[in-house]
């Protein structure tokens, strides 16, 4: 059985469980990651067939995009239900829970939230690769976008006991962009910066400045940093550093590629400077309105 056929079989099994109401929340992240792993293997198998007669790449990408899009659509409905019931059970109005019950509910909520994030990343990457992700451009100020990022990332900073600073001055260029997509890309950079930090003095700063009519956004941290080889791999789908701290967090290797893809979609550029043990700075450049 090929990797794609294995992925289809795993998906069929998961969808059948969802339809029957027998889906097990704590197993969902592992099940979806197994599907993701088989899709990655399918991609490698395709590369290994270079010696064979050429195939219609466009057709293959469309079929893969449909497959992933269908999977995400089918999984989101039961995930929403699971998350909703878990939130309801944790509400004091539903009655007291003992310590073990609280632990079980927290586990369901944590895994549901992680699954929702993974589904979102897979969906965005699928659309980016298929060229179907569309930017809803409109006039916006970066201050508003930064506020969205802060709202999304401040709870994580507090949870990890990190210092999160936003340095957004007045007078920055006005943007004609999709503020929600830009906020999503920056949020992914900030979340990584918050996680991969030393516990004692972890700090992440989001700052903005202008050069002529260009907006310069920097996400700076004093975390574990990266080697030149790791920097070169950034943006590669599924790539994750072998650093012990990075591996201690469960991840899909899709966050940075999605961020890179969104920045390119918004006609921006992104560069990174990093040194192992001394931190990382991502620099995003966007053109302001003329």
mmCIF file of C-alpha atoms in Angstrom:
data_model
loop_
_atom_site.group_PDB
_atom_site.id
_atom_site.type_symbol
_atom_site.label_atom_id
_atom_site.label_comp_id
_atom_site.label_asym_id
_atom_site.label_seq_id
_atom_site.Cartn_x
_atom_site.Cartn_y
_atom_site.Cartn_z
ATOM 1 C CA UNK A 1 0.000 0.000 0.000
ATOM 2 C CA UNK A 2 1.367 3.413 -0.949
ATOM 3 C CA UNK A 3 1.720 6.247 1.555
ATOM 4 C CA UNK A 4 -1.176 8.104 -0.095
ATOM 5 C CA UNK A 5 -3.371 4.998 0.166
ATOM 6 C CA UNK A 6 -2.409 4.629 3.834
ATOM 7 C CA UNK A 7 -3.286 8.285 4.417
ATOM 8 C CA UNK A 8 -6.667 7.733 2.731
ATOM 9 C CA UNK A 9 -7.325 4.651 4.871
ATOM 10 C CA UNK A 10 -6.458 6.532 8.076
ATOM 11 C CA UNK A 11 -8.685 9.411 7.028
ATOM 12 C CA UNK A 12 -11.586 7.108 6.146
ATOM 13 C CA UNK A 13 -11.301 5.458 9.552
ATOM 14 C CA UNK A 14 -11.278 8.823 11.330
ATOM 15 C CA UNK A 15 -14.205 10.203 9.337
ATOM 16 C CA UNK A 16 -16.249 7.071 10.013
ATOM 17 C CA UNK A 17 -15.597 7.472 13.735
ATOM 18 C CA UNK A 18 -16.648 11.114 13.516
ATOM 19 C CA UNK A 19 -19.909 10.205 11.786
ATOM 20 C CA UNK A 20 -20.621 7.457 14.318
ATOM 21 C CA UNK A 21 -19.855 9.675 17.291
ATOM 22 C CA UNK A 22 -17.114 7.291 18.453
ATOM 23 C CA UNK A 23 -14.212 9.660 17.986
ATOM 24 C CA UNK A 24 -11.769 9.745 20.941
ATOM 25 C CA UNK A 25 -10.578 13.327 21.602
ATOM 26 C CA UNK A 26 -7.206 12.461 23.162
ATOM 27 C CA UNK A 27 -6.302 10.340 20.124
ATOM 28 C CA UNK A 28 -7.183 12.976 17.536
ATOM 29 C CA UNK A 29 -3.825 14.833 17.432
ATOM 30 C CA UNK A 30 -1.927 11.566 16.950
ATOM 31 C CA UNK A 31 -4.355 10.373 14.293
ATOM 32 C CA UNK A 32 -4.124 13.578 12.280
ATOM 33 C CA UNK A 33 -0.344 13.633 12.633
ATOM 34 C CA UNK A 34 -0.264 10.055 11.287
ATOM 35 C CA UNK A 35 -2.207 11.238 8.233
ATOM 36 C CA UNK A 36 0.145 14.191 7.890
ATOM 37 C CA UNK A 37 3.155 11.847 8.121
ATOM 38 C CA UNK A 38 1.791 9.626 5.368
ATOM 39 C CA UNK A 39 1.181 12.667 3.158
ATOM 40 C CA UNK A 40 4.801 13.709 3.718
ATOM 41 C CA UNK A 41 5.913 10.193 2.749
ATOM 42 C CA UNK A 42 3.708 10.374 -0.333
ATOM 43 C CA UNK A 43 5.517 13.575 -1.309
ATOM 44 C CA UNK A 44 8.879 11.796 -0.933
ATOM 45 C CA UNK A 45 7.634 8.837 -2.949
ATOM 46 C CA UNK A 46 6.665 11.226 -5.705
ATOM 47 C CA UNK A 47 10.159 12.736 -5.745
ATOM 48 C CA UNK A 48 11.634 9.242 -5.989
ATOM 49 C CA UNK A 49 9.739 8.621 -9.233
ATOM 50 C CA UNK A 50 11.686 11.215 -11.232
ATOM 51 C CA UNK A 51 13.016 8.511 -13.546
ATOM 52 C CA UNK A 52 9.504 7.549 -14.587
ATOM 53 C CA UNK A 53 7.547 9.303 -17.352
ATOM 54 C CA UNK A 54 6.399 12.792 -16.276
ATOM 55 C CA UNK A 55 2.937 13.145 -14.765
ATOM 56 C CA UNK A 56 0.490 16.017 -14.727
ATOM 57 C CA UNK A 57 1.724 17.989 -11.692
ATOM 58 C CA UNK A 58 -1.180 20.405 -11.782
ATOM 59 C CA UNK A 59 -3.698 17.564 -11.633
ATOM 60 C CA UNK A 60 -1.822 15.923 -8.756
ATOM 61 C CA UNK A 61 -1.756 19.157 -6.733
ATOM 62 C CA UNK A 62 -5.469 19.730 -7.342
ATOM 63 C CA UNK A 63 -6.301 16.200 -6.219
ATOM 64 C CA UNK A 64 -4.134 16.545 -3.112
ATOM 65 C CA UNK A 65 -5.672 19.939 -2.312
ATOM 66 C CA UNK A 66 -9.170 18.467 -2.615
ATOM 67 C CA UNK A 67 -8.224 15.499 -0.425
ATOM 68 C CA UNK A 68 -6.837 17.684 2.368
ATOM 69 C CA UNK A 69 -9.626 20.249 2.098
ATOM 70 C CA UNK A 70 -12.249 17.519 2.380
ATOM 71 C CA UNK A 71 -10.514 16.021 5.418
ATOM 72 C CA UNK A 72 -10.354 19.354 7.215
ATOM 73 C CA UNK A 73 -14.000 20.147 6.473
ATOM 74 C CA UNK A 74 -15.154 16.782 7.833
ATOM 75 C CA UNK A 75 -13.030 17.025 10.986
ATOM 76 C CA UNK A 76 -13.885 20.572 12.007
ATOM 77 C CA UNK A 77 -17.510 19.821 12.848
ATOM 78 C CA UNK A 78 -16.842 17.096 15.440
ATOM 79 C CA UNK A 79 -13.899 19.086 16.804
ATOM 80 C CA UNK A 80 -16.145 22.087 17.439
ATOM 81 C CA UNK A 81 -18.611 19.846 19.243
ATOM 82 C CA UNK A 82 -15.919 18.227 21.378
ATOM 83 C CA UNK A 83 -14.437 21.600 22.331
ATOM 84 C CA UNK A 84 -17.879 22.979 23.180
ATOM 85 C CA UNK A 85 -18.824 20.084 25.450
ATOM 86 C CA UNK A 86 -15.435 20.201 27.182
ATOM 87 C CA UNK A 87 -15.853 23.916 27.855
ATOM 88 C CA UNK A 88 -19.349 23.274 29.163
ATOM 89 C CA UNK A 89 -18.140 20.531 31.534
ATOM 90 C CA UNK A 90 -15.482 22.853 32.954
ATOM 91 C CA UNK A 91 -18.117 25.467 33.775
ATOM 92 C CA UNK A 92 -18.861 25.594 37.511
ATOM 93 C CA UNK A 93 -22.571 25.828 36.735
ATOM 94 C CA UNK A 94 -22.469 22.205 35.550
ATOM 95 C CA UNK A 95 -21.523 21.025 39.017
ATOM 96 C CA UNK A 96 -18.276 20.245 40.835
ATOM 97 C CA UNK A 97 -15.641 17.921 39.359
ATOM 98 C CA UNK A 98 -13.122 15.913 41.308
ATOM 99 C CA UNK A 99 -9.416 16.292 40.576
ATOM 100 C CA UNK A 100 -9.266 13.368 38.168
ATOM 101 C CA UNK A 101 -12.322 14.587 36.243
ATOM 102 C CA UNK A 102 -10.807 18.075 35.994
ATOM 103 C CA UNK A 103 -7.609 16.562 34.627
ATOM 104 C CA UNK A 104 -9.546 14.597 32.003
ATOM 105 C CA UNK A 105 -11.540 17.665 30.915
ATOM 106 C CA UNK A 106 -8.375 19.786 30.745
ATOM 107 C CA UNK A 107 -6.738 17.110 28.601
ATOM 108 C CA UNK A 108 -9.681 17.122 26.201
ATOM 109 C CA UNK A 109 -9.655 20.927 25.998
ATOM 110 C CA UNK A 110 -5.882 21.078 25.462
ATOM 111 C CA UNK A 111 -5.908 18.459 22.730
ATOM 112 C CA UNK A 112 -8.974 19.988 21.081
ATOM 113 C CA UNK A 113 -7.288 23.365 20.967
ATOM 114 C CA UNK A 114 -4.116 21.824 19.581
ATOM 115 C CA UNK A 115 -6.143 19.976 16.967
ATOM 116 C CA UNK A 116 -7.926 23.168 15.920
ATOM 117 C CA UNK A 117 -4.553 24.877 15.462
ATOM 118 C CA UNK A 118 -3.222 21.962 13.453
ATOM 119 C CA UNK A 119 -6.305 21.903 11.234
ATOM 120 C CA UNK A 120 -5.935 25.635 10.644
ATOM 121 C CA UNK A 121 -2.254 25.271 9.691
ATOM 122 C CA UNK A 122 -2.950 22.340 7.366
ATOM 123 C CA UNK A 123 -5.807 24.267 5.751
ATOM 124 C CA UNK A 124 -3.693 27.397 5.231
ATOM 125 C CA UNK A 125 -0.752 25.432 3.827
ATOM 126 C CA UNK A 126 -3.073 23.506 1.539
ATOM 127 C CA UNK A 127 -4.527 26.749 0.177
ATOM 128 C CA UNK A 128 -1.092 28.354 -0.183
ATOM 129 C CA UNK A 129 0.258 25.426 -2.164
ATOM 130 C CA UNK A 130 -2.856 25.245 -4.338
ATOM 131 C CA UNK A 131 -2.847 29.020 -4.859
ATOM 132 C CA UNK A 132 -6.372 29.400 -3.495
ATOM 133 C CA UNK A 133 -5.669 31.502 -0.388
ATOM 134 C CA UNK A 134 -6.944 34.986 -1.151
ATOM 135 C CA UNK A 135 -5.970 38.225 0.573
ATOM 136 C CA UNK A 136 -8.824 40.588 1.430
ATOM 137 C CA UNK A 137 -6.867 43.817 1.098
ATOM 138 C CA UNK A 138 -8.042 47.052 2.652
ATOM 139 C CA UNK A 139 -6.553 50.153 4.230
ATOM 140 C CA UNK A 140 -5.239 49.416 7.723
ATOM 141 C CA UNK A 141 -2.833 50.716 10.342
ATOM 142 C CA UNK A 142 -0.190 48.417 11.729
ATOM 143 C CA UNK A 143 -1.134 49.510 15.247
ATOM 144 C CA UNK A 144 -4.468 47.720 14.808
ATOM 145 C CA UNK A 145 -2.756 44.611 13.468
ATOM 146 C CA UNK A 146 -0.276 44.603 16.363
ATOM 147 C CA UNK A 147 -3.183 44.744 18.814
ATOM 148 C CA UNK A 148 -4.611 41.576 17.255
ATOM 149 C CA UNK A 149 -1.241 39.863 17.637
ATOM 150 C CA UNK A 150 -0.955 40.955 21.260
ATOM 151 C CA UNK A 151 -4.433 39.665 22.070
ATOM 152 C CA UNK A 152 -3.553 36.267 20.592
ATOM 153 C CA UNK A 153 -0.107 35.897 22.159
ATOM 154 C CA UNK A 154 -0.294 37.565 25.587
ATOM 155 C CA UNK A 155 -1.993 34.534 27.236
ATOM 156 C CA UNK A 156 0.848 32.283 26.036
ATOM 157 C CA UNK A 157 3.441 34.775 27.320
ATOM 158 C CA UNK A 158 1.780 34.754 30.744
ATOM 159 C CA UNK A 159 1.487 30.963 30.743
ATOM 160 C CA UNK A 160 5.210 30.565 29.976
ATOM 161 C CA UNK A 161 6.246 33.471 32.228
ATOM 162 C CA UNK A 162 7.842 35.379 29.336
ATOM 163 C CA UNK A 163 8.081 39.124 28.822
ATOM 164 C CA UNK A 164 6.274 40.303 25.683
ATOM 165 C CA UNK A 165 6.864 43.876 24.497
ATOM 166 C CA UNK A 166 5.226 45.792 21.633
ATOM 167 C CA UNK A 167 7.094 48.895 20.441
ATOM 168 C CA UNK A 168 4.780 50.473 17.865
ATOM 169 C CA UNK A 169 5.376 54.214 17.312
ATOM 170 C CA UNK A 170 3.047 56.725 15.693
ATOM 171 C CA UNK A 171 3.426 57.858 12.078
ATOM 172 C CA UNK A 172 4.006 54.489 10.443
ATOM 173 C CA UNK A 173 3.063 53.994 6.773
ATOM 174 C CA UNK A 174 -0.575 53.102 6.165
ATOM 175 C CA UNK A 175 -0.978 49.647 4.664
ATOM 176 C CA UNK A 176 -3.246 48.270 1.977
ATOM 177 C CA UNK A 177 -3.229 44.665 3.121
ATOM 178 C CA UNK A 178 -5.156 41.828 4.717
ATOM 179 C CA UNK A 179 -4.702 42.690 8.384
ATOM 180 C CA UNK A 180 -6.016 39.360 9.670
ATOM 181 C CA UNK A 181 -3.622 37.337 7.515
ATOM 182 C CA UNK A 182 -0.689 39.560 8.467
ATOM 183 C CA UNK A 183 -1.603 39.217 12.147
ATOM 184 C CA UNK A 184 -1.739 35.425 11.732
ATOM 185 C CA UNK A 185 1.768 35.340 10.215
ATOM 186 C CA UNK A 186 3.270 37.549 12.936
ATOM 187 C CA UNK A 187 1.440 35.589 15.644
ATOM 188 C CA UNK A 188 3.136 32.383 14.499
ATOM 189 C CA UNK A 189 6.561 34.041 14.708
ATOM 190 C CA UNK A 190 5.804 35.428 18.179
ATOM 191 C CA UNK A 191 4.473 32.093 19.463
ATOM 192 C CA UNK A 192 7.664 30.323 18.361
ATOM 193 C CA UNK A 193 9.788 33.043 19.934
ATOM 194 C CA UNK A 194 7.901 32.720 23.230
ATOM 195 C CA UNK A 195 8.225 28.942 23.369
ATOM 196 C CA UNK A 196 11.859 28.500 22.447
ATOM 197 C CA UNK A 197 13.292 30.594 25.272
ATOM 198 C CA UNK A 198 15.320 30.155 28.414
ATOM 199 C CA UNK A 199 13.022 30.188 31.440
ATOM 200 C CA UNK A 200 14.852 32.849 33.465
ATOM 201 C CA UNK A 201 14.930 35.879 31.179
ATOM 202 C CA UNK A 202 12.811 35.054 28.164
ATOM 203 C CA UNK A 203 11.777 38.192 26.295
ATOM 204 C CA UNK A 204 10.155 38.821 22.918
ATOM 205 C CA UNK A 205 9.795 42.247 21.324
ATOM 206 C CA UNK A 206 7.649 43.191 18.356
ATOM 207 C CA UNK A 207 8.769 46.538 17.014
ATOM 208 C CA UNK A 208 7.902 48.542 13.927
ATOM 209 C CA UNK A 209 9.619 51.367 12.055
ATOM 210 C CA UNK A 210 9.585 52.955 8.637
ATOM 211 C CA UNK A 211 12.105 53.436 5.844
ATOM 212 C CA UNK A 212 10.596 55.880 3.398
ATOM 213 C CA UNK A 213 7.257 54.371 2.450
ATOM 214 C CA UNK A 214 8.170 50.905 3.691
ATOM 215 C CA UNK A 215 7.001 49.370 6.964
ATOM 216 C CA UNK A 216 9.652 47.355 8.790
ATOM 217 C CA UNK A 217 8.399 44.833 11.377
ATOM 218 C CA UNK A 218 10.830 42.979 13.621
ATOM 219 C CA UNK A 219 10.132 40.057 15.938
ATOM 220 C CA UNK A 220 13.137 39.788 18.250
ATOM 221 C CA UNK A 221 13.889 37.271 20.997
ATOM 222 C CA UNK A 222 16.784 36.328 23.252
ATOM 223 C CA UNK A 223 16.034 32.623 23.010
ATOM 224 C CA UNK A 224 17.948 29.537 21.922
ATOM 225 C CA UNK A 225 18.738 30.834 18.426
ATOM 226 C CA UNK A 226 19.559 28.710 15.374
ATOM 227 C CA UNK A 227 22.552 27.429 13.472
ATOM 228 C CA UNK A 228 23.129 28.610 9.870
ATOM 229 C CA UNK A 229 21.993 25.169 8.706
ATOM 230 C CA UNK A 230 18.720 25.516 10.615
ATOM 231 C CA UNK A 231 18.147 29.034 9.289
ATOM 232 C CA UNK A 232 18.570 27.693 5.760
ATOM 233 C CA UNK A 233 15.773 25.175 6.392
ATOM 234 C CA UNK A 234 13.251 27.728 7.651
ATOM 235 C CA UNK A 235 10.141 27.769 5.499
ATOM 236 C CA UNK A 236 10.546 24.110 4.572
ATOM 237 C CA UNK A 237 7.351 22.192 5.306
ATOM 238 C CA UNK A 238 7.581 19.894 8.356
ATOM 239 C CA UNK A 239 11.097 21.076 9.288
ATOM 240 C CA UNK A 240 11.762 21.257 13.020
ATOM 241 C CA UNK A 241 15.083 21.782 14.753
ATOM 242 C CA UNK A 242 16.668 18.856 16.589
ATOM 243 C CA UNK A 243 17.263 21.124 19.592
ATOM 244 C CA UNK A 244 16.031 19.434 22.771
ATOM 245 C CA UNK A 245 13.928 22.457 23.783
ATOM 246 C CA UNK A 246 12.212 22.584 20.380
ATOM 247 C CA UNK A 247 11.447 18.863 20.505
ATOM 248 C CA UNK A 248 9.974 19.228 23.995
ATOM 249 C CA UNK A 249 7.008 21.062 22.407
ATOM 250 C CA UNK A 250 4.664 19.127 20.144
ATOM 251 C CA UNK A 251 4.521 20.770 16.753
ATOM 252 C CA UNK A 252 3.748 20.059 13.116
ATOM 253 C CA UNK A 253 6.520 22.018 11.400
ATOM 254 C CA UNK A 254 3.898 24.074 9.544
ATOM 255 C CA UNK A 255 3.801 27.353 11.509
ATOM 256 C CA UNK A 256 6.847 29.046 9.968
ATOM 257 C CA UNK A 257 6.100 27.829 6.404
ATOM 258 C CA UNK A 258 2.559 29.221 6.743
ATOM 259 C CA UNK A 259 3.949 32.551 8.009
ATOM 260 C CA UNK A 260 6.424 32.722 5.117
ATOM 261 C CA UNK A 261 3.698 31.863 2.610
ATOM 262 C CA UNK A 262 1.355 34.558 3.944
ATOM 263 C CA UNK A 263 4.064 37.230 3.829
ATOM 264 C CA UNK A 264 4.819 36.344 0.199
ATOM 265 C CA UNK A 265 1.077 36.402 -0.587
ATOM 266 C CA UNK A 266 0.933 39.942 0.833
ATOM 267 C CA UNK A 267 3.832 40.967 -1.440
ATOM 268 C CA UNK A 268 6.188 41.335 1.506
ATOM 269 C CA UNK A 269 9.630 39.968 2.248
ATOM 270 C CA UNK A 270 10.895 38.184 5.355
ATOM 271 C CA UNK A 271 14.475 37.721 6.491
ATOM 272 C CA UNK A 272 15.995 36.145 9.575
ATOM 273 C CA UNK A 273 19.149 36.689 11.577
ATOM 274 C CA UNK A 274 19.997 34.201 14.285
ATOM 275 C CA UNK A 275 22.889 32.940 16.356
ATOM 276 C CA UNK A 276 22.851 29.780 18.391
ATOM 277 C CA UNK A 277 22.323 30.597 22.048
ATOM 278 C CA UNK A 278 21.843 34.320 21.431
ATOM 279 C CA UNK A 279 18.406 34.698 19.907
ATOM 280 C CA UNK A 280 16.645 35.344 16.615
ATOM 281 C CA UNK A 281 15.260 38.334 14.744
ATOM 282 C CA UNK A 282 12.704 38.026 11.959
ATOM 283 C CA UNK A 283 12.358 41.130 9.761
ATOM 284 C CA UNK A 284 9.270 41.661 7.615
ATOM 285 C CA UNK A 285 9.160 44.431 5.007
ATOM 286 C CA UNK A 286 5.900 45.661 3.485
ATOM 287 C CA UNK A 287 5.197 48.529 1.102
ATOM 288 C CA UNK A 288 2.930 51.270 2.424
ATOM 289 C CA UNK A 289 0.154 52.940 0.480
ATOM 290 C CA UNK A 290 1.272 55.488 -2.072
#
